[in-house]
PDB file of C-alpha atoms in Angstrom:
ATOM      1  CA  GLU V  43     115.721 115.015 101.602  1.00 38.00           C
ATOM      2  CA  GLY V  44     119.757 115.721  99.954  1.00 39.00           C
ATOM      3  CA  GLY V  45     118.621 118.160  97.248  1.00 42.00           C
ATOM      4  CA  SER V  46     117.193 117.266  93.433  1.00 42.00           C
ATOM      5  CA  GLY V  47     118.704 115.114  90.522  1.00 46.00           C
ATOM      6  CA  ASP V  48     123.038 114.404  90.489  1.00 51.00           C
ATOM      7  CA  GLU V  49     123.181 117.334  93.046  1.00 45.00           C
ATOM      8  CA  GLY V  50     121.149 115.262  95.497  1.00 45.00           C
ATOM      9  CA  GLN V  51     123.053 112.076  94.966  1.00 49.00           C
ATOM     10  CA  ARG V  52     126.631 113.732  95.524  1.00 48.00           C
ATOM     11  CA  THR V  53     125.548 115.542  98.711  1.00 47.00           C
ATOM     12  CA  LEU V  54     123.917 112.382 100.239  1.00 50.00           C
ATOM     13  CA  ASN V  55     125.361 109.892 102.083  1.00 56.00           C
ATOM     14  CA  PRO V  56     127.299 107.569 100.889  1.00 59.00           C
ATOM     15  CA  LYS V  57     125.321 104.672 102.124  1.00 58.00           C
ATOM     16  CA  LEU V  58     122.578 106.020 101.011  1.00 55.00           C
ATOM     17  CA  ARG V  59     122.857 106.624  97.186  1.00 59.00           C
ATOM     18  CA  GLY V  60     121.773 105.478  94.635  1.00 61.00           C
ATOM     19  CA  GLU V  61     119.903 102.118  95.140  1.00 64.00           C
ATOM     20  CA  GLY V  62     123.024 100.897  97.425  1.00 63.00           C
ATOM     21  CA  TRP V  63     120.459 101.739 100.755  1.00 60.00           C
ATOM     22  CA  ARG V  64     118.925  98.291  99.868  1.00 65.00           C
ATOM     23  CA  ARG V  65     121.584  96.088 100.753  1.00 67.00           C
ATOM     24  CA  ARG V  66     121.918  98.289 104.021  1.00 65.00           C
ATOM     25  CA  VAL V  67     118.187  97.719 104.930  1.00 67.00           C
ATOM     26  CA  ARG V  68     116.787  94.145 105.633  1.00 71.00           C
ATOM     27  CA  VAL V  69     112.175  94.585 105.702  1.00 70.00           C
ATOM     28  CA  ARG V  70     110.333  91.405 107.477  1.00 73.00           C
ATOM     29  CA  LYS V  71     106.691  90.279 107.428  1.00 75.00           C
ATOM     30  CA  LEU V  72     105.986  90.512 111.096  1.00 76.00           C
ATOM     31  CA  ASP V  73     104.295  87.898 112.139  1.00 80.00           C
ATOM     32  CA  SER V  74     101.000  88.872 113.805  1.00 82.00           C
ATOM     33  CA  ASP V  75     101.574  85.132 115.887  1.00 82.00           C
ATOM     34  CA  MET V  76     103.823  88.176 117.862  1.00 84.00           C
ATOM     35  CA  LEU V  77     100.803  89.806 119.121  1.00 86.00           C
ATOM     36  CA  GLY V  78      98.459  86.864 120.853  1.00 89.00           C
ATOM     37  CA  ALA V  79      95.000  86.199 119.509  1.00 90.00           C
ATOM     38  CA  VAL V  80      92.915  87.987 122.311  1.00 91.00           C
ATOM     39  CA  ASN V  81      94.761  91.455 121.434  1.00 89.00           C
ATOM     40  CA  LEU V  82      94.374  90.530 117.469  1.00 90.00           C
ATOM     41  CA  PHE V  83      90.871  90.635 118.586  1.00 93.00           C
ATOM     42  CA  TRP V  84      90.233  93.208 120.157  1.00 91.00           C
ATOM     43  CA  MET V  85      91.885  95.010 118.108  1.00 91.00           C
ATOM     44  CA  TRP V  86      89.526  93.763 115.263  1.00 92.00           C
ATOM     45  CA  TRP V  87      86.988  94.409 117.361  1.00 94.00           C
ATOM     46  CA  TYR V  88      87.758  98.193 117.847  1.00 93.00           C
ATOM     47  CA  GLN V  89      88.201  99.160 114.228  1.00 92.00           C
ATOM     48  CA  THR V  90      84.868  97.521 113.053  1.00 94.00           C
ATOM     49  CA  SER V  91      82.737  99.144 115.957  1.00 95.00           C
ATOM     50  CA  GLY V  92      84.554 102.926 114.717  1.00 94.00           C
ATOM     51  CA  ASN V  93      85.868 103.149 118.042  1.00 93.00           C
ATOM     52  CA  THR V  94      89.601 104.517 117.077  1.00 91.00           C
ATOM     53  CA  PHE V  95      90.646 106.128 120.327  1.00 91.00           C
ATOM     54  CA  ARG V  96      90.156 101.926 122.029  1.00 91.00           C
ATOM     55  CA  LEU V  97      91.979 101.203 118.669  1.00 90.00           C
ATOM     56  CA  LEU V  98      94.514 103.372 119.111  1.00 87.00           C
ATOM     57  CA  ARG V  99      95.234 103.174 122.859  1.00 88.00           C
ATOM     58  CA  THR V 100      95.672  98.906 121.645  1.00 89.00           C
ATOM     59  CA  VAL V 101      98.212  99.932 118.990  1.00 88.00           C
ATOM     60  CA  VAL V 102     100.117 102.058 121.650  1.00 85.00           C
ATOM     61  CA  ARG V 103     100.500  99.296 124.268  1.00 88.00           C
ATOM     62  CA  LEU V 104     101.231  96.556 122.030  1.00 91.00           C
ATOM     63  CA  SER V 105     104.277  98.956 120.557  1.00 91.00           C
ATOM     64  CA  ASP V 106     105.742  98.115 124.273  1.00 93.00           C
ATOM     65  CA  GLN V 107     104.900  94.338 123.735  1.00 94.00           C
ATOM     66  CA  LEU V 108     106.479  93.522 120.058  1.00 93.00           C
ATOM     67  CA  ARG V 109     109.550  95.308 120.466  1.00 94.00           C
ATOM     68  CA  PHE V 110     110.129  92.334 123.329  1.00 96.00           C
ATOM     69  CA  GLN V 111     108.513  90.216 120.414  1.00 94.00           C
ATOM     70  CA  LEU V 112     111.346  91.503 118.217  1.00 93.00           C
ATOM     71  CA  LEU V 113     114.083  91.440 119.996  1.00 95.00           C
ATOM     72  CA  ARG V 114     114.103  88.061 121.181  1.00 94.00           C
ATOM     73  CA  ALA V 115     113.608  87.522 117.460  1.00 92.00           C
ATOM     74  CA  HIS V 116     115.860  89.293 115.575  1.00 91.00           C
ATOM     75  CA  GLY V 117     117.955  90.526 118.405  1.00 93.00           C
ATOM     76  CA  GLY V 118     119.571  94.599 117.307  1.00 93.00           C
ATOM     77  CA  ILE V 119     118.467  97.598 119.230  1.00 95.00           C
ATOM     78  CA  TYR V 120     114.972  99.157 119.175  1.00 95.00           C
ATOM     79  CA  ILE V 121     114.478 102.729 119.104  1.00 94.00           C
ATOM     80  CA  ASP V 122     111.087 104.587 118.754  1.00 92.00           C
ATOM     81  CA  SER V 123     110.450 106.507 115.994  1.00 86.00           C
ATOM     82  CA  ASP V 124     110.676 109.705 117.621  1.00 87.00           C
ATOM     83  CA  VAL V 125     114.533 109.455 118.580  1.00 90.00           C
ATOM     84  CA  LEU V 126     116.939 111.111 116.291  1.00 86.00           C
ATOM     85  CA  LEU V 127     120.358 109.304 115.956  1.00 87.00           C
ATOM     86  CA  LEU V 128     123.416 111.734 116.181  1.00 85.00           C
ATOM     87  CA  ARG V 129     126.169 109.419 116.485  1.00 86.00           C
ATOM     88  CA  ASP V 130     126.198 105.733 115.350  1.00 87.00           C
ATOM     89  CA  LEU V 131     125.300 102.767 117.749  1.00 91.00           C
ATOM     90  CA  THR V 132     126.519  99.953 116.319  1.00 90.00           C
ATOM     91  CA  PRO V 133     129.403 100.170 119.504  1.00 91.00           C
ATOM     92  CA  LEU V 134     125.455  99.089 121.934  1.00 93.00           C
ATOM     93  CA  CYS V 135     124.970  96.163 119.760  1.00 90.00           C
ATOM     94  CA  ASN V 136     124.718  92.506 121.751  1.00 90.00           C
ATOM     95  CA  ALA V 137     124.659  95.179 124.680  1.00 94.00           C
ATOM     96  CA  THR V 138     121.035  94.380 126.823  1.00 96.00           C
ATOM     97  CA  PHE V 139     120.573  98.225 127.862  1.00 97.00           C
ATOM     98  CA  VAL V 140     117.894 100.966 128.466  1.00 97.00           C
ATOM     99  CA  TYR V 141     118.115 104.696 129.667  1.00 96.00           C
ATOM    100  CA  GLN V 142     116.278 106.702 132.733  1.00 94.00           C
ATOM    101  CA  TRP V 143     113.445 107.451 132.546  1.00 94.00           C
ATOM    102  CA  SER V 144     113.438 110.762 133.243  1.00 90.00           C
ATOM    103  CA  ASP V 145     113.919 111.428 137.217  1.00 89.00           C
ATOM    104  CA  LYS V 146     112.311 108.554 138.526  1.00 91.00           C
ATOM    105  CA  ASP V 147     114.227 105.579 139.162  1.00 92.00           C
ATOM    106  CA  ALA V 148     112.307 103.191 135.552  1.00 94.00           C
ATOM    107  CA  ASP V 149     113.161 102.359 132.639  1.00 95.00           C
ATOM    108  CA  ASN V 150     113.134 103.833 129.215  1.00 95.00           C
ATOM    109  CA  SER V 151     112.439 101.354 126.249  1.00 95.00           C
ATOM    110  CA  ALA V 152     112.199 104.245 123.487  1.00 95.00           C
ATOM    111  CA  VAL V 153     115.952 103.132 123.047  1.00 97.00           C
ATOM    112  CA  PHE V 154     116.049  99.616 124.019  1.00 97.00           C
ATOM    113  CA  GLY V 155     119.183  97.343 122.729  1.00 96.00           C
ATOM    114  CA  CYS V 156     119.775  93.217 123.718  1.00 95.00           C
ATOM    115  CA  ALA V 157     121.368  90.601 121.865  1.00 95.00           C
ATOM    116  CA  LYS V 158     118.426  87.842 119.882  1.00 94.00           C
ATOM    117  CA  ASN V 159     117.355  85.493 122.921  1.00 94.00           C
ATOM    118  CA  CYS V 160     118.944  87.568 125.221  1.00 95.00           C
ATOM    119  CA  ARG V 161     117.917  86.210 129.519  1.00 96.00           C
ATOM    120  CA  PHE V 162     115.664  89.826 130.278  1.00 97.00           C
ATOM    121  CA  VAL V 163     114.128  89.346 126.951  1.00 97.00           C
ATOM    122  CA  ASN V 164     112.598  85.602 127.278  1.00 96.00           C
ATOM    123  CA  GLU V 165     112.193  85.932 131.119  1.00 97.00           C
ATOM    124  CA  PHE V 166     110.404  89.463 131.117  1.00 97.00           C
ATOM    125  CA  ILE V 167     108.061  87.381 128.054  1.00 96.00           C
ATOM    126  CA  GLY V 168     107.283  84.692 130.528  1.00 95.00           C
ATOM    127  CA  ALA V 169     106.092  86.649 133.383  1.00 96.00           C
ATOM    128  CA  ALA V 170     104.107  89.349 131.178  1.00 96.00           C
ATOM    129  CA  GLY V 171     102.663  86.787 128.205  1.00 94.00           C
ATOM    130  CA  PHE V 172     100.555  88.620 126.075  1.00 93.00           C
ATOM    131  CA  THR V 173      99.636  91.369 128.236  1.00 93.00           C
ATOM    132  CA  ALA V 174      99.983  94.365 126.715  1.00 92.00           C
ATOM    133  CA  LEU V 175      99.985  96.540 129.430  1.00 93.00           C
ATOM    134  CA  ALA V 176     102.786  94.521 131.719  1.00 95.00           C
ATOM    135  CA  TYR V 177     104.895  95.662 128.841  1.00 95.00           C
ATOM    136  CA  HIS V 178     104.764  99.460 129.490  1.00 95.00           C
ATOM    137  CA  PRO V 179     108.517 100.816 131.313  1.00 94.00           C
ATOM    138  CA  LEU V 180     106.418 101.774 134.434  1.00 94.00           C
ATOM    139  CA  LYS V 181     105.252  98.138 134.964  1.00 95.00           C
ATOM    140  CA  TRP V 182     108.344  96.098 134.364  1.00 96.00           C
ATOM    141  CA  ARG V 183     109.851  95.990 138.066  1.00 95.00           C
ATOM    142  CA  LYS V 184     106.400  94.344 139.187  1.00 95.00           C
ATOM    143  CA  THR V 185     105.495  92.306 135.780  1.00 95.00           C
ATOM    144  CA  GLY V 186     109.116  90.641 136.353  1.00 95.00           C
ATOM    145  CA  ARG V 187     109.420  90.805 139.905  1.00 94.00           C
ATOM    146  CA  ASN V 188     109.168  86.553 140.559  1.00 92.00           C
ATOM    147  CA  PHE V 189     110.625  86.132 137.272  1.00 95.00           C
ATOM    148  CA  VAL V 190     113.511  88.614 135.896  1.00 96.00           C
ATOM    149  CA  THR V 191     117.284  87.829 137.104  1.00 95.00           C
ATOM    150  CA  GLU V 192     118.877  90.491 135.815  1.00 94.00           C
ATOM    151  CA  TYR V 193     117.405  93.993 133.968  1.00 96.00           C
ATOM    152  CA  PRO V 194     119.484  95.851 131.911  1.00 96.00           C
ATOM    153  CA  MET V 195     121.720  98.451 132.001  1.00 95.00           C
ATOM    154  CA  ARG V 196     119.961 101.704 132.592  1.00 96.00           C
ATOM    155  CA  LEU V 197     122.242 104.523 130.558  1.00 95.00           C
ATOM    156  CA  PRO V 198     121.890 107.715 131.938  1.00 91.00           C
ATOM    157  CA  VAL V 199     118.964 109.799 130.430  1.00 90.00           C
ATOM    158  CA  MET V 200     120.667 112.567 129.374  1.00 88.00           C
ATOM    159  CA  THR V 201     122.152 110.043 126.663  1.00 92.00           C
ATOM    160  CA  PHE V 202     119.193 109.999 124.794  1.00 93.00           C
ATOM    161  CA  ASP V 203     117.072 112.515 126.518  1.00 90.00           C
ATOM    162  CA  PRO V 204     119.114 115.692 126.897  1.00 86.00           C
ATOM    163  CA  VAL V 205     115.638 118.318 127.140  1.00 85.00           C
ATOM    164  CA  TRP V 206     113.943 115.894 129.433  1.00 86.00           C
ATOM    165  CA  LEU V 207     114.995 116.748 132.369  1.00 84.00           C
ATOM    166  CA  ARG V 208     115.506 120.552 132.271  1.00 82.00           C
ATOM    167  CA  GLU V 209     112.000 121.010 130.933  1.00 83.00           C
ATOM    168  CA  ILE V 210     110.680 119.478 133.809  1.00 84.00           C
ATOM    169  CA  GLY V 211     112.441 120.899 136.517  1.00 80.00           C
ATOM    170  CA  SER V 212     114.928 118.253 137.479  1.00 80.00           C
ATOM    171  CA  ASP V 213     118.256 118.810 135.984  1.00 74.00           C
ATOM    172  CA  ASN V 214     120.214 118.935 139.399  1.00 66.00           C
ATOM    173  CA  LYS V 215     122.227 115.617 138.583  1.00 63.00           C
ATOM    174  CA  ASP V 216     123.563 116.084 135.246  1.00 59.00           C
ATOM    175  CA  PRO V 217     123.303 119.619 135.458  1.00 62.00           C
ATOM    176  CA  ALA V 218     123.897 120.230 131.343  1.00 65.00           C
ATOM    177  CA  GLU V 219     124.302 123.803 129.114  1.00 70.00           C
ATOM    178  CA  TYR V 220     121.141 123.534 126.397  1.00 71.00           C
ATOM    179  CA  VAL V 221     120.803 124.989 122.695  1.00 77.00           C
ATOM    180  CA  PHE V 222     116.517 125.116 123.843  1.00 74.00           C
ATOM    181  CA  GLU V 223     114.677 123.718 126.931  1.00 76.00           C
ATOM    182  CA  LYS V 224     111.705 122.827 125.547  1.00 80.00           C
ATOM    183  CA  HIS V 225     110.864 119.862 123.116  1.00 81.00           C
ATOM    184  CA  SER V 226     108.789 122.339 121.442  1.00 80.00           C
ATOM    185  CA  GLU V 227     111.394 124.098 120.265  1.00 82.00           C
ATOM    186  CA  PHE V 228     112.534 121.567 118.119  1.00 83.00           C
ATOM    187  CA  SER V 229     110.317 122.356 115.561  1.00 83.00           C
ATOM    188  CA  ARG V 230     110.067 126.675 116.281  1.00 82.00           C
ATOM    189  CA  LYS V 231     110.732 128.887 113.506  1.00 81.00           C
ATOM    190  CA  GLY V 232     111.795 132.219 113.375  1.00 77.00           C
ATOM    191  CA  ASP V 233     113.872 134.618 114.851  1.00 80.00           C
ATOM    192  CA  GLY V 234     116.463 132.950 117.824  1.00 81.00           C
ATOM    193  CA  VAL V 235     116.392 129.856 115.961  1.00 87.00           C
ATOM    194  CA  PRO V 236     120.782 127.794 116.352  1.00 85.00           C
ATOM    195  CA  GLN V 237     122.238 127.103 113.525  1.00 86.00           C
ATOM    196  CA  PHE V 238     124.629 123.606 113.055  1.00 86.00           C
ATOM    197  CA  LYS V 239     127.239 122.013 111.189  1.00 84.00           C
ATOM    198  CA  SER V 240     126.978 118.696 113.018  1.00 83.00           C
ATOM    199  CA  ARG V 241     124.897 116.671 114.565  1.00 81.00           C
ATOM    200  CA  ARG V 242     127.056 116.852 117.502  1.00 78.00           C
ATOM    201  CA  GLU V 243     127.233 120.237 117.754  1.00 82.00           C
ATOM    202  CA  ALA V 244     123.453 119.998 119.100  1.00 82.00           C
ATOM    203  CA  PHE V 245     123.299 117.818 121.967  1.00 84.00           C
ATOM    204  CA  PRO V 246     127.353 116.967 122.705  1.00 82.00           C
ATOM    205  CA  ALA V 247     126.393 114.441 125.705  1.00 82.00           C
ATOM    206  CA  SER V 248     123.934 112.768 123.698  1.00 89.00           C
ATOM    207  CA  LEU V 249     123.770 109.755 121.407  1.00 91.00           C
ATOM    208  CA  GLY V 250     120.529 110.278 120.376  1.00 89.00           C
ATOM    209  CA  TYR V 251     117.520 112.562 120.760  1.00 88.00           C
ATOM    210  CA  HIS V 252     114.227 111.440 121.947  1.00 90.00           C
ATOM    211  CA  TRP V 253     111.541 114.691 121.054  1.00 85.00           C
ATOM    212  CA  HIS V 254     108.738 112.739 122.194  1.00 82.00           C
ATOM    213  CA  GLY V 255     105.468 113.260 120.227  1.00 72.00           C
ATOM    214  CA  GLY V 256     106.108 111.246 117.416  1.00 62.00           C
ATOM    215  CA  PHE V 257     105.558 113.139 113.832  1.00 60.00           C
ATOM    216  CA  ALA V 258     101.604 114.354 114.935  1.00 61.00           C
ATOM    217  CA  SER V 259     104.511 116.812 117.075  1.00 65.00           C
ATOM    218  CA  ILE V 260     106.022 118.089 113.919  1.00 71.00           C
ATOM    219  CA  PRO V 261     104.222 120.496 110.711  1.00 71.00           C
ATOM    220  CA  ARG V 262     103.980 118.324 107.494  1.00 75.00           C
ATOM    221  CA  GLU V 263     106.412 121.145 106.053  1.00 79.00           C
ATOM    222  CA  PRO V 264     108.442 122.094 108.548  1.00 81.00           C
ATOM    223  CA  ASP V 265     110.417 125.314 108.344  1.00 85.00           C
ATOM    224  CA  PRO V 266     114.089 124.719 106.877  1.00 86.00           C
ATOM    225  CA  SER V 267     115.943 126.932 109.405  1.00 87.00           C
ATOM    226  CA  SER V 268     113.987 124.731 112.761  1.00 87.00           C
ATOM    227  CA  VAL V 269     116.150 122.624 114.395  1.00 86.00           C
ATOM    228  CA  PHE V 270     114.849 119.546 113.060  1.00 85.00           C
ATOM    229  CA  SER V 271     114.611 120.008 109.472  1.00 87.00           C
ATOM    230  CA  GLN V 272     119.016 120.801 109.943  1.00 87.00           C
ATOM    231  CA  LEU V 273     119.453 118.159 111.819  1.00 84.00           C
ATOM    232  CA  HIS V 274     117.042 115.930 109.645  1.00 81.00           C
ATOM    233  CA  ARG V 275     119.181 117.099 106.685  1.00 83.00           C
ATOM    234  CA  LEU V 276     122.897 116.806 108.858  1.00 83.00           C
ATOM    235  CA  ALA V 277     121.613 112.869 109.141  1.00 77.00           C
ATOM    236  CA  CYS V 278     120.704 112.344 105.186  1.00 75.00           C
ATOM    237  CA  ASN V 279     123.747 113.823 104.079  1.00 72.00           C
ATOM    238  CA  ASP V 280     127.691 113.453 104.404  1.00 54.00           C
ATOM    239  CA  GLU V 281     128.877 115.867 106.701  1.00 53.00           C
ATOM    240  CA  ASP V 282     132.130 115.389 106.347  1.00 48.00           C
ATOM    241  CA  GLU V 283     131.339 116.980 103.518  1.00 42.00           C
ATOM    242  CA  LEU V 284     129.045 119.708 104.358  1.00 43.00           C
ATOM    243  CA  THR V 285     131.063 121.212 106.946  1.00 46.00           C
ATOM    244  CA  ALA V 286     134.958 120.655 104.776  1.00 43.00           C
ATOM    245  CA  ALA V 287     132.693 123.131 102.592  1.00 43.00           C
ATOM    246  CA  GLY V 288     131.601 125.041 105.504  1.00 46.00           C
ATOM    247  CA  GLY V 289     127.596 123.918 104.416  1.00 41.00           C
TER     248      GLY V 289
END
């Protein structure tokens, strides 16, 4: 979303202008063997029988498994689709990390990094196999109890989930000032919506914002003044140019 025609190309981040993005983004074909024959059978069965609820639950569980398989094969940083990046995560590449699950003593893999073939991922896959439910973050410690020698570095919840603690009333350990206090306010429209000139203004202490709910929680045509629309525009455009122009 950078405008239309030549004007849109001028405001769009230089890394995304023209066809340049194609040199920076590589799309790989998914190897279905990563999911396991039994899981593939049940997906086929639920789809054939029209059981959309079970099919959706299976896909969600397999996404927890698949991120392990992809990180083992390629390394890098896995990011859920409902995470808006506020800063460049390149310095974290090759680090093995997750972040805290709310106020629990548990890991959240919505943002999950490790190097190719890192020890944690290899050990965990050896323990969990193709049992998709075993890959849910709240099952990690039980699954890897006798196999995993060291778990990933756990970043503070504020790093990627700056609203979660506030929303559940558990903001004692990491108190902070909030632009809004509920995930549902991310797409709110009307009076009182804060205005931003940069993504850093939204959550100064965070690297990203996990808004929980995926794109199903965002209207098909979000209000242009909503926080979601503002930060989306800033992510697609060159913030330095916009700030210098006072836009």
